[in-house]
Coordinates of C-alpha atoms and ligand atoms in Angstrom, one line a residue:
M26 CA 120.1 41.7 -200.1
P27 CA 119.3 41.8 -196.4
T28 CA 122.6 42.0 -194.5
I29 CA 122.7 41.3 -190.8
A30 CA 125.7 41.9 -188.6
V31 CA 125.7 39.6 -185.6
F32 CA 127.5 41.8 -183.2
N33 CA 128.3 42.4 -179.5
Q34 CA 131.7 43.8 -178.4
K35 CA 131.7 41.3 -175.6
G36 CA 133.2 37.9 -176.3
G37 CA 131.6 34.5 -175.5
V38 CA 128.0 35.7 -175.7
G39 CA 127.1 33.4 -178.6
K40 CA 127.7 35.5 -181.7
T41 CA 129.3 32.6 -183.6
T42 CA 126.9 30.0 -182.2
T43 CA 124.0 32.2 -183.4
S44 CA 125.6 33.0 -186.8
L45 CA 126.2 29.3 -187.5
N46 CA 122.9 27.9 -186.3
L47 CA 120.7 30.7 -187.5
A48 CA 122.3 30.4 -190.9
A49 CA 121.7 26.6 -190.8
A50 CA 118.0 27.1 -189.8
L51 CA 117.6 29.5 -192.7
A52 CA 119.3 27.1 -195.1
L53 CA 116.8 24.3 -194.0
L54 CA 114.0 26.8 -194.6
R55 CA 115.4 27.2 -198.2
R56 CA 116.4 30.8 -197.7
N57 CA 119.9 30.0 -199.1
P58 CA 121.8 32.3 -196.7
V59 CA 125.4 33.3 -197.0
G60 CA 127.6 33.4 -193.9
I61 CA 130.6 35.7 -193.6
D62 CA 133.3 35.0 -191.0
L63 CA 134.7 38.4 -190.1
D64 CA 136.5 37.3 -187.0
P65 CA 140.2 36.6 -187.4
Q66 CA 139.8 33.8 -184.9
G67 CA 137.9 32.0 -187.6
H68 CA 135.5 30.2 -185.2
F69 CA 132.6 30.3 -187.6
S70 CA 134.8 28.6 -190.2
L71 CA 136.1 26.1 -187.7
A72 CA 132.5 25.3 -186.5
C73 CA 131.7 24.6 -190.1
G74 CA 134.5 22.0 -190.3
L75 CA 137.0 24.3 -192.2
Q76 CA 140.2 23.6 -190.3
R77 CA 142.9 25.2 -192.4
V78 CA 141.8 28.2 -194.4
S79 CA 144.4 29.7 -196.7
D80 CA 144.7 33.5 -196.9
E81 CA 143.8 33.4 -200.6
R82 CA 140.5 31.6 -199.9
S83 CA 139.5 33.8 -197.0
M84 CA 138.1 37.3 -196.3
S85 CA 141.7 38.4 -196.0
A86 CA 142.0 38.1 -199.8
F87 CA 138.9 40.3 -200.2
F88 CA 140.4 43.1 -198.1
A89 CA 144.1 42.7 -199.0
R90 CA 143.8 42.0 -202.8
G91 CA 140.2 42.8 -203.7
T92 CA 139.3 39.2 -204.6
P93 CA 135.6 39.2 -205.4
L94 CA 133.4 37.8 -202.6
Q95 CA 131.7 35.4 -205.0
S96 CA 135.0 33.6 -205.7
L97 CA 135.6 33.1 -202.0
L98 CA 132.3 31.5 -201.3
Q99 CA 132.4 27.9 -200.2
S100 CA 129.3 25.6 -200.5
L101 CA 129.6 23.1 -197.7
P102 CA 128.2 19.6 -197.5
S103 CA 126.1 20.7 -194.5
G104 CA 124.1 22.9 -196.9
L105 CA 125.7 26.1 -195.6
R106 CA 127.4 28.7 -197.7
L107 CA 130.3 30.5 -196.1
I108 CA 133.1 32.9 -196.8
P109 CA 135.7 31.8 -194.2
A110 CA 138.2 33.8 -192.2
A111 CA 142.0 33.3 -191.7
L112 CA 144.2 34.6 -188.9
S113 CA 145.7 37.1 -191.4
L114 CA 142.4 39.0 -191.2
S115 CA 143.8 40.5 -187.9
K116 CA 146.3 42.5 -189.9
I117 CA 143.7 44.4 -191.9
D118 CA 143.4 47.1 -189.1
A119 CA 147.2 47.8 -189.2
L120 CA 147.5 47.5 -193.0
H121 CA 144.4 49.5 -194.1
G122 CA 143.2 51.4 -191.0
H123 CA 144.5 54.7 -192.5
D124 CA 142.6 54.2 -195.7
P125 CA 139.5 56.6 -195.6
Q126 CA 137.6 54.3 -197.9
I127 CA 138.2 51.1 -195.9
A128 CA 135.0 51.1 -193.9
G129 CA 132.9 50.9 -197.0
R130 CA 134.7 48.0 -198.7
L131 CA 132.4 45.2 -197.6
K132 CA 129.3 47.2 -198.5
A133 CA 130.7 47.8 -202.0
G134 CA 131.6 44.1 -202.3
L135 CA 128.1 43.0 -201.3
C136 CA 126.5 45.4 -203.9
V137 CA 127.3 42.9 -206.6
F138 CA 127.0 39.7 -204.5
P139 CA 125.1 37.5 -203.6
G140 CA 121.9 38.9 -205.2
T141 CA 118.4 40.0 -204.3
G142 CA 116.7 38.5 -201.3
V143 CA 119.6 36.4 -200.1
P144 CA 120.2 36.9 -196.4
V145 CA 123.8 37.6 -195.4
L146 CA 124.9 36.9 -191.8
I147 CA 128.2 38.4 -190.7
D148 CA 129.8 37.0 -187.6
C149 CA 131.7 39.9 -186.1
C150 CA 134.7 39.9 -183.9
P151 CA 134.3 41.1 -180.3
M152 CA 135.6 44.7 -180.7
L153 CA 134.9 47.8 -182.7
S154 CA 137.7 47.4 -185.3
V155 CA 137.9 48.2 -189.0
L156 CA 136.4 44.8 -189.7
T157 CA 133.4 45.4 -187.4
L158 CA 133.0 48.9 -188.9
N159 CA 132.8 47.2 -192.4
A160 CA 130.1 44.9 -191.1
L161 CA 128.1 47.7 -189.6
V162 CA 128.4 49.9 -192.6
A163 CA 127.3 47.0 -194.9
A164 CA 124.4 45.9 -192.6
E165 CA 120.9 47.2 -192.5
R166 CA 120.2 45.2 -189.4
V167 CA 122.1 44.2 -186.3
L168 CA 121.4 41.0 -184.3
I169 CA 122.8 41.3 -180.7
P170 CA 123.3 38.1 -178.8
V171 CA 123.4 38.7 -175.1
S172 CA 124.2 35.8 -172.7
A173 CA 121.9 35.7 -169.7
D174 CA 124.3 36.9 -167.1
Y175 CA 124.9 40.2 -165.3
L176 CA 128.1 41.4 -167.0
S177 CA 126.6 40.7 -170.4
L178 CA 123.6 42.9 -169.5
Q179 CA 126.0 45.8 -168.6
G180 CA 127.8 45.4 -171.9
V181 CA 124.7 45.6 -174.0
H182 CA 124.0 49.2 -172.8
R183 CA 127.5 50.3 -173.8
L184 CA 127.0 48.6 -177.1
S185 CA 123.6 50.2 -177.7
A186 CA 125.2 53.6 -177.0
A187 CA 128.0 52.9 -179.5
L188 CA 125.5 52.0 -182.1
D189 CA 123.6 55.2 -181.4
V190 CA 126.8 57.2 -182.1
L191 CA 127.5 55.2 -185.3
E192 CA 123.9 55.8 -186.5
K193 CA 124.4 59.5 -186.2
K194 CA 127.7 59.3 -188.2
L195 CA 126.1 57.1 -190.9
G196 CA 122.9 59.1 -190.9
R197 CA 120.6 56.1 -190.7
R198 CA 119.1 53.7 -188.3
F199 CA 119.9 50.1 -187.8
E200 CA 117.0 47.8 -187.2
R201 CA 118.1 45.9 -184.1
R202 CA 117.1 42.7 -182.3
V203 CA 118.5 41.4 -179.1
V204 CA 118.5 37.6 -178.6
V205 CA 119.2 36.2 -175.2
T206 CA 121.5 33.2 -175.3
R207 CA 122.8 30.6 -172.8
F208 CA 119.5 31.0 -170.9
D209 CA 119.5 28.6 -167.9
A210 CA 115.9 28.4 -166.6
R211 CA 117.2 27.1 -163.3
R212 CA 118.8 30.4 -162.5
R213 CA 116.9 33.4 -161.4
I214 CA 119.5 35.7 -162.9
A215 CA 118.5 34.5 -166.4
F216 CA 114.9 35.7 -166.0
D217 CA 116.2 38.9 -164.4
V218 CA 118.4 39.6 -167.4
Y219 CA 115.6 38.9 -169.8
D220 CA 113.2 41.2 -167.9
R221 CA 115.6 44.0 -167.7
L222 CA 116.4 43.8 -171.4
Q223 CA 112.7 43.9 -172.2
Q224 CA 112.3 47.0 -170.0
H225 CA 115.1 48.7 -171.9
F226 CA 114.8 47.5 -175.4
G227 CA 111.0 46.5 -175.5
A228 CA 110.0 44.8 -178.7
E229 CA 113.5 44.7 -180.0
V230 CA 114.1 41.7 -177.7
C231 CA 113.3 38.4 -179.3
N232 CA 110.7 36.3 -177.7
T233 CA 112.8 33.2 -178.4
R234 CA 115.5 32.6 -175.8
I235 CA 118.3 30.2 -176.6
A236 CA 118.7 27.8 -173.8
E237 CA 122.0 26.7 -172.3
N238 CA 122.5 23.4 -174.1
V239 CA 125.4 21.1 -174.2
S240 CA 124.8 20.0 -177.8
L241 CA 125.3 23.7 -178.9
A242 CA 128.6 23.7 -177.1
E243 CA 129.7 20.3 -178.6
S244 CA 128.6 20.6 -182.2
P245 CA 131.5 22.9 -183.3
L246 CA 134.0 20.3 -182.1
H247 CA 132.6 18.0 -184.8
G248 CA 132.5 20.8 -187.4
K249 CA 128.7 20.5 -187.5
H250 CA 125.7 22.8 -187.0
I251 CA 123.1 21.8 -184.5
F252 CA 120.6 20.4 -187.0
E253 CA 123.3 17.9 -188.2
F254 CA 124.7 17.2 -184.8
A255 CA 121.6 17.0 -182.6
P256 CA 118.5 17.7 -184.5
Q257 CA 116.2 16.8 -181.6
S258 CA 118.1 18.9 -179.0
P259 CA 116.7 22.0 -177.3
G260 CA 119.4 24.0 -179.1
A261 CA 118.0 22.9 -182.5
R262 CA 114.5 23.7 -181.3
D263 CA 115.5 27.2 -180.1
Y264 CA 117.4 28.2 -183.2
R265 CA 114.6 27.0 -185.5
A266 CA 112.2 29.0 -183.4
L267 CA 114.5 32.1 -183.6
A268 CA 114.7 31.8 -187.4
Q269 CA 110.9 31.5 -187.6
E270 CA 110.3 34.5 -185.3
L271 CA 112.8 36.7 -187.2
L272 CA 111.4 35.6 -190.6
A273 CA 107.8 36.4 -189.4
A274 CA 109.1 39.8 -188.3
G275 CA 110.5 40.5 -191.7
F276 CA 114.1 40.7 -190.3
F277 CA 115.4 38.8 -193.4
D278 CA 113.3 40.7 -195.9
S279 CA 115.1 42.9 -198.4
V280 CA 115.1 46.6 -197.4
T281 CA 112.9 48.2 -200.0
T282 CA 112.6 51.7 -198.6
A283 CA 115.4 54.2 -198.2
P284 CA 116.9 53.9 -194.7
Q285 CA 115.3 56.5 -192.4
P286 CA 117.5 59.4 -191.7
I287 CA 118.2 60.3 -188.1
G288 CA 115.9 62.9 -186.6
V289 CA 113.1 62.3 -189.1
A290 CA 109.9 61.0 -187.5
A291 CA 108.3 57.9 -188.8
Ligands
ADP303 N1 123.3 28.2 -175.8 C1 124.5 27.7 -175.5 N2 124.6 26.6 -174.7 C2 125.8 26.1 -174.4 N3 127.0 26.6 -174.8 C3 126.9 27.7 -175.6 C4 125.7 28.3 -176.0 N4 125.9 29.3 -176.8 C5 127.3 29.4 -176.9 N5 127.9 28.4 -176.2 C6 129.3 28.2 -176.0 O1 129.9 29.3 -175.4 C7 131.1 29.6 -176.0 C8 131.1 31.0 -176.6 O2 130.1 31.1 -177.6 P1 130.5 31.8 -179.0 O3 129.3 31.6 -179.9 O4 131.8 31.3 -179.5 O5 130.5 33.3 -178.6 P2 131.2 34.6 -179.3 O6 131.2 34.3 -180.8 O7 130.2 35.7 -178.9 O8 132.5 34.8 -178.7 C9 131.4 28.6 -177.0 O9 132.2 27.6 -176.4 C10 130.0 28.0 -177.4 O10 130.1 26.7 -177.8
MG304 MG1 132.8 34.3 -182.1

């Protein structure tokens, strides 16, 4: 199955908003995606309306007790399918960080679930932890939300360098896409950030920009994705367009060829 890590080590750039609403857009397009909340803060779960997630029904159970991912999956009334997070996920680093096999656990779990062609979107926490390493080892592709401000722009270069190092260690390339979020067309800095990203990352930058939109900020309070909360909003328009752009680019297709080793020309 195509597994996508939604990652940026900077917080507040729109990882969770993107995981939620991109998964919702894919669900509406009948791609039946699975979301995985891999952030101990559990914002993805909260934004889906899951207020109190017990350890036994969360990703903590997968890492701590080996509970199969399938039995942790919740099908929500909104049409989304999610494996939620609980705060105890923050202990995984301390409890299992010494285990040399730990980084491959999620990849192994996803080998038997959820099946061919089902896109899996992993909402990562904002640091390079054991959890994030699990997401990146499991993922063939990385979606990097970057908010349209100067500090976010600086952070993405560091992130890109960190991914380069990881690629060398894993001996394969990640297909990457950068999506600009919180784009405020009234601000020159927003266009500046977008242009600079295009200069550096070229075609890896999505054409679709996610506008700063109050409905996107409000919908998690109601435990709803944007297509339930404000289907006519600019936020809904943008996440629908992002899903369509990425689908057209094959970003959610199954990876059929062996990942290309580093150093081998295409
Ligand atoms: N396009 C947007 N317009 C308005 N608010 C946004 C937008 N994207 C994200 N937000 C808000 O910004 C904050 C951080 O977003 P979030 O997705 O939680 O970032 P991250 O997961 O990277 O920490 C949240 O309060 C969210 O509602
Ligand atoms: Mg988040």
